[in-house]
PDB file of C-alpha atoms in Angstrom:
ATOM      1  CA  UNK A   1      72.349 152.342 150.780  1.00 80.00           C
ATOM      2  CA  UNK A   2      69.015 151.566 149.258  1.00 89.00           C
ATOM      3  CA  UNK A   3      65.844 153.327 149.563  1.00 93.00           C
ATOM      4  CA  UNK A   4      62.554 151.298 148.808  1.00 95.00           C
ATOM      5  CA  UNK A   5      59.074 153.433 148.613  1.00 96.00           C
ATOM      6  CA  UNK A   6      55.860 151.211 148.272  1.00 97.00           C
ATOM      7  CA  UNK A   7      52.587 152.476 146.720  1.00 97.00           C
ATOM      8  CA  UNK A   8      49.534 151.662 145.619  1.00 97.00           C
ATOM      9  CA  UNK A   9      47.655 150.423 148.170  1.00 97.00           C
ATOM     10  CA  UNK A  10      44.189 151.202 149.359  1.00 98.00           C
ATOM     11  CA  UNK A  11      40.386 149.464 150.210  1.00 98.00           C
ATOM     12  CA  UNK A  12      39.002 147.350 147.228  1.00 98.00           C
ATOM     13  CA  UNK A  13      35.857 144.706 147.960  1.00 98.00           C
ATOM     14  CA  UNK A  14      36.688 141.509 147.355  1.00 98.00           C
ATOM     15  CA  UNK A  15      37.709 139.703 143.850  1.00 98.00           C
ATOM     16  CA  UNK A  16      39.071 143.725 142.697  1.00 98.00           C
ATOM     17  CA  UNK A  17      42.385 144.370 141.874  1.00 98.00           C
ATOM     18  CA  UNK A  18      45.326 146.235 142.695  1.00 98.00           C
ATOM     19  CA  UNK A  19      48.549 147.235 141.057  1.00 98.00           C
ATOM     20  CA  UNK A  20      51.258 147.482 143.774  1.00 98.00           C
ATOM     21  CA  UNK A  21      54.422 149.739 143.047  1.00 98.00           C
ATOM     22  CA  UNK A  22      57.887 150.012 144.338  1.00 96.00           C
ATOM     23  CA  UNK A  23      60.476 152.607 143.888  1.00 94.00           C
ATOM     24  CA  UNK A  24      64.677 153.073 144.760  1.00 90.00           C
ATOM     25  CA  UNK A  25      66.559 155.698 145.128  1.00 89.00           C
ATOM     26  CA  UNK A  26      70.241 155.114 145.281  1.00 78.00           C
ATOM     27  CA  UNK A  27      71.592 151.895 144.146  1.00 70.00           C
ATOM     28  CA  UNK A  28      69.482 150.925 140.923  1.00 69.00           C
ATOM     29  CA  UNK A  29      66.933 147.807 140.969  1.00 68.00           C
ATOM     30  CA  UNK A  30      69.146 145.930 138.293  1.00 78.00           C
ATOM     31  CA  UNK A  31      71.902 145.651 140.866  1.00 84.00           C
ATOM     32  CA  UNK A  32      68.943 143.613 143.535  1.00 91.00           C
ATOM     33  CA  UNK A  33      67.027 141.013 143.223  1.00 94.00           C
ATOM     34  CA  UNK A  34      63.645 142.114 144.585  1.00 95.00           C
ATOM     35  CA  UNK A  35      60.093 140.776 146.960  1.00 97.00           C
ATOM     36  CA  UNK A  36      57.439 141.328 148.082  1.00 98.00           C
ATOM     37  CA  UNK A  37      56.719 140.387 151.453  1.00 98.00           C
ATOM     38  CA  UNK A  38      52.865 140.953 153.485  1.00 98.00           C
ATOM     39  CA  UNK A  39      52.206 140.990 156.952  1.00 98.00           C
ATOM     40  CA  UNK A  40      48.821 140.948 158.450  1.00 97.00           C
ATOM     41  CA  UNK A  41      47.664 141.848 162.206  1.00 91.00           C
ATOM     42  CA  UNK A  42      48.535 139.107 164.309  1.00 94.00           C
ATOM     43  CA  UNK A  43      50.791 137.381 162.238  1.00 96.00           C
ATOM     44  CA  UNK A  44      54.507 136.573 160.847  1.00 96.00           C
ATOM     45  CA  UNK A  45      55.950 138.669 157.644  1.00 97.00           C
ATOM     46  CA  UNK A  46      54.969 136.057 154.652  1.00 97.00           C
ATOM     47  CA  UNK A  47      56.751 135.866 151.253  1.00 98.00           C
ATOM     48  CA  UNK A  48      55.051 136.837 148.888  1.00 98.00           C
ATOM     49  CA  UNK A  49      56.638 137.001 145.339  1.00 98.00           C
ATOM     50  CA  UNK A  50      59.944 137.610 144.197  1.00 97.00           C
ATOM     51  CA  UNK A  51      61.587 138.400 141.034  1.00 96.00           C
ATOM     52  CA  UNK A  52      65.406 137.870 139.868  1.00 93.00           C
ATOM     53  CA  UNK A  53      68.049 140.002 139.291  1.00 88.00           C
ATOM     54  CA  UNK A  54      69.780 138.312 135.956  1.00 84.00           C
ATOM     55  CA  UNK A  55      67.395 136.883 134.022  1.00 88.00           C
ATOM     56  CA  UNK A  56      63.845 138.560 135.897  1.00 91.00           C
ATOM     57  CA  UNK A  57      62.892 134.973 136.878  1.00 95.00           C
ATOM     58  CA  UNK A  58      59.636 134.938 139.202  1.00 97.00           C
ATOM     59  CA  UNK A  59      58.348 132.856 142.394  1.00 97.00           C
ATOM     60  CA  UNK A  60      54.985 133.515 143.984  1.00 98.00           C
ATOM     61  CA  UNK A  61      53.589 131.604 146.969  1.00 98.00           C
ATOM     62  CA  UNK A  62      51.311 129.004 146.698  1.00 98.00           C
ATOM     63  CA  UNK A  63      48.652 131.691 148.143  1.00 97.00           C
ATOM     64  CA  UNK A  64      48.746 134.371 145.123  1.00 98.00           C
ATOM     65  CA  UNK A  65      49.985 132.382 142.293  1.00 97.00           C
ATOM     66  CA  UNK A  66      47.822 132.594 139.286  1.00 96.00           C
ATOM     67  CA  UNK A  67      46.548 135.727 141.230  1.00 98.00           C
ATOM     68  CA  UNK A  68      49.401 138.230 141.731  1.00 98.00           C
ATOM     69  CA  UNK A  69      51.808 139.580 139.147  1.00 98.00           C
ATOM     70  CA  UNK A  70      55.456 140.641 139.785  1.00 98.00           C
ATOM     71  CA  UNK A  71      57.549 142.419 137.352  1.00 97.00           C
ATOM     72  CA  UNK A  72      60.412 144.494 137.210  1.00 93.00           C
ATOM     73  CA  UNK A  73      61.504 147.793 134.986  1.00 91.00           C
ATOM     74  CA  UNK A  74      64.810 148.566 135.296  1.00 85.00           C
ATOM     75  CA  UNK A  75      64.935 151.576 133.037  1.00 86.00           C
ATOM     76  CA  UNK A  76      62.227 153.269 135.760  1.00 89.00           C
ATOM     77  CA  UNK A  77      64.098 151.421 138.810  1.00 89.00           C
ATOM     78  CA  UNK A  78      60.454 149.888 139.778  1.00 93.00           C
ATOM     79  CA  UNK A  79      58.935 146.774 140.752  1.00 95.00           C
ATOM     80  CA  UNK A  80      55.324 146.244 140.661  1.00 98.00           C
ATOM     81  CA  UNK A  81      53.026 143.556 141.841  1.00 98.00           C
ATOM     82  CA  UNK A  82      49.849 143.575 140.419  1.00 98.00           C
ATOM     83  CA  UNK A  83      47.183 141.789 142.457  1.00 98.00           C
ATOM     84  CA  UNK A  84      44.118 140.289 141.153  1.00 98.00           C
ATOM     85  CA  UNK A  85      40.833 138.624 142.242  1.00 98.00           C
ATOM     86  CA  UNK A  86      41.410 139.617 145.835  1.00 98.00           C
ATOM     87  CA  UNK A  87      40.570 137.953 148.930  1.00 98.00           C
ATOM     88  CA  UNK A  88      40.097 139.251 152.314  1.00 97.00           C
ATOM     89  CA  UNK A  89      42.705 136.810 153.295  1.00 96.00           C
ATOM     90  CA  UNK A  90      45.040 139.471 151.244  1.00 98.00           C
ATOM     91  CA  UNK A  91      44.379 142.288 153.284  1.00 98.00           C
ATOM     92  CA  UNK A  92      48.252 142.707 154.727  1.00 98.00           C
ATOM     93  CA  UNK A  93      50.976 145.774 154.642  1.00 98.00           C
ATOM     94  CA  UNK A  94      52.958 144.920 151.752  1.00 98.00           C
ATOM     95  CA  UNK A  95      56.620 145.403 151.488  1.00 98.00           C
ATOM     96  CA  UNK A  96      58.901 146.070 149.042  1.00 97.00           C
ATOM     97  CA  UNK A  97      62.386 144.549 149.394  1.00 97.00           C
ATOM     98  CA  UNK A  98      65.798 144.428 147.932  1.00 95.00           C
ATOM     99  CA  UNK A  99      68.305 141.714 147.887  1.00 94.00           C
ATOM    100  CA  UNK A 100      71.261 140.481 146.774  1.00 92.00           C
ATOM    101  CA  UNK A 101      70.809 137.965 143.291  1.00 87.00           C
ATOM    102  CA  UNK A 102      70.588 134.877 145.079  1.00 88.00           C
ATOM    103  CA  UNK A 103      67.388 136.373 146.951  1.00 89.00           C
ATOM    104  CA  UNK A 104      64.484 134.271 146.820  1.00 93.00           C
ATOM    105  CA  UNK A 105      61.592 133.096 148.959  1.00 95.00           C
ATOM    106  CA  UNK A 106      63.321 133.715 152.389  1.00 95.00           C
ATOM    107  CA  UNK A 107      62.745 137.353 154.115  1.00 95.00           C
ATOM    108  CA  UNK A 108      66.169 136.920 156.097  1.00 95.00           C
ATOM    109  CA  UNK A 109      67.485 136.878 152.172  1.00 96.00           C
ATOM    110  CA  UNK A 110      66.689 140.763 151.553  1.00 96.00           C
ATOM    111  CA  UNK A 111      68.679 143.530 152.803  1.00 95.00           C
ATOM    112  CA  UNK A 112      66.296 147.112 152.566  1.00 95.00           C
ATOM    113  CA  UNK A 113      63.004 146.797 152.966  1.00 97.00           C
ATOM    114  CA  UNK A 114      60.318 149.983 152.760  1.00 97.00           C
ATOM    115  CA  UNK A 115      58.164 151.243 154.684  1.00 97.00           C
ATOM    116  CA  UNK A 116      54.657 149.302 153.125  1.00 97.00           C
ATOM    117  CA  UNK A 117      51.852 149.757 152.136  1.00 98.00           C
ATOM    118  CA  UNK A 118      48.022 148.569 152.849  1.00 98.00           C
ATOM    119  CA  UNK A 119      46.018 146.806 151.524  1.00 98.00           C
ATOM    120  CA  UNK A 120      42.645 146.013 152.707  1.00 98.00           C
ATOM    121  CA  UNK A 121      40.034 143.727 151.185  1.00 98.00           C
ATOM    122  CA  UNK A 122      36.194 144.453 152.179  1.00 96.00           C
ATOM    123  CA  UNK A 123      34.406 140.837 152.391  1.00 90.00           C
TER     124      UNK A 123
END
């Protein structure tokens, strides 16, 4: 079993940043592929970014591309997702989520997920 603690969230105005941070405990991140995953009041859990397990290969929705930063340390067992120029279409509970290698874009793809964490963007 898998573990996954998100932090790093918190209020920032619009166009700040954030770094977003996720954590294991058992099972190391180098065995998982991992995501990120945000889901905002009223709506569905959206993908978000993802990175691989081999070769640390990255995909990022259309949304946060150019924007958002995901990267992987698997000497620390952390994944991070560093968010810049934020909109207040970002504001969301982020998840962290782990995932067998051929995890991509697809949140049925993952199998641990954390808890989240928020993120709110003033306007």
């Amino acid at each position: 079993q898998v573990q996954l603690v998100e932090s790093g969230g918190g209020l920032v105005q619009a166009g700040g940043s954030l770094r977003l941070s996720c954590a294991a405990s058992g099972r190391t991140f180098s065995s998982y592929s991992m995501g990120w995953f945000r889901q905002a009041p009223g709506k569905e859990r959206e993908f978000v970014a993802s990175i691989t397990q081999s070769r640390s290969i990255t995909y990022y929705a259309d949304s946060v591309k150019d924007r958002f930063t995901i990267s992987r340390d698997n000497t620390k067992n952390t994944v991070s997702l560093q968010m810049n120029s934020l909109k207040p279409e970002d504001k969301a509970v982020y998840y962290c989520a782990a995932g067998p290698r051929s995890s991509r874009r697809v949140g049925g793809e993952y199998d641990y997920w954390g808890q989240g964490t928020q993120v709110t963007v003033s306007s």
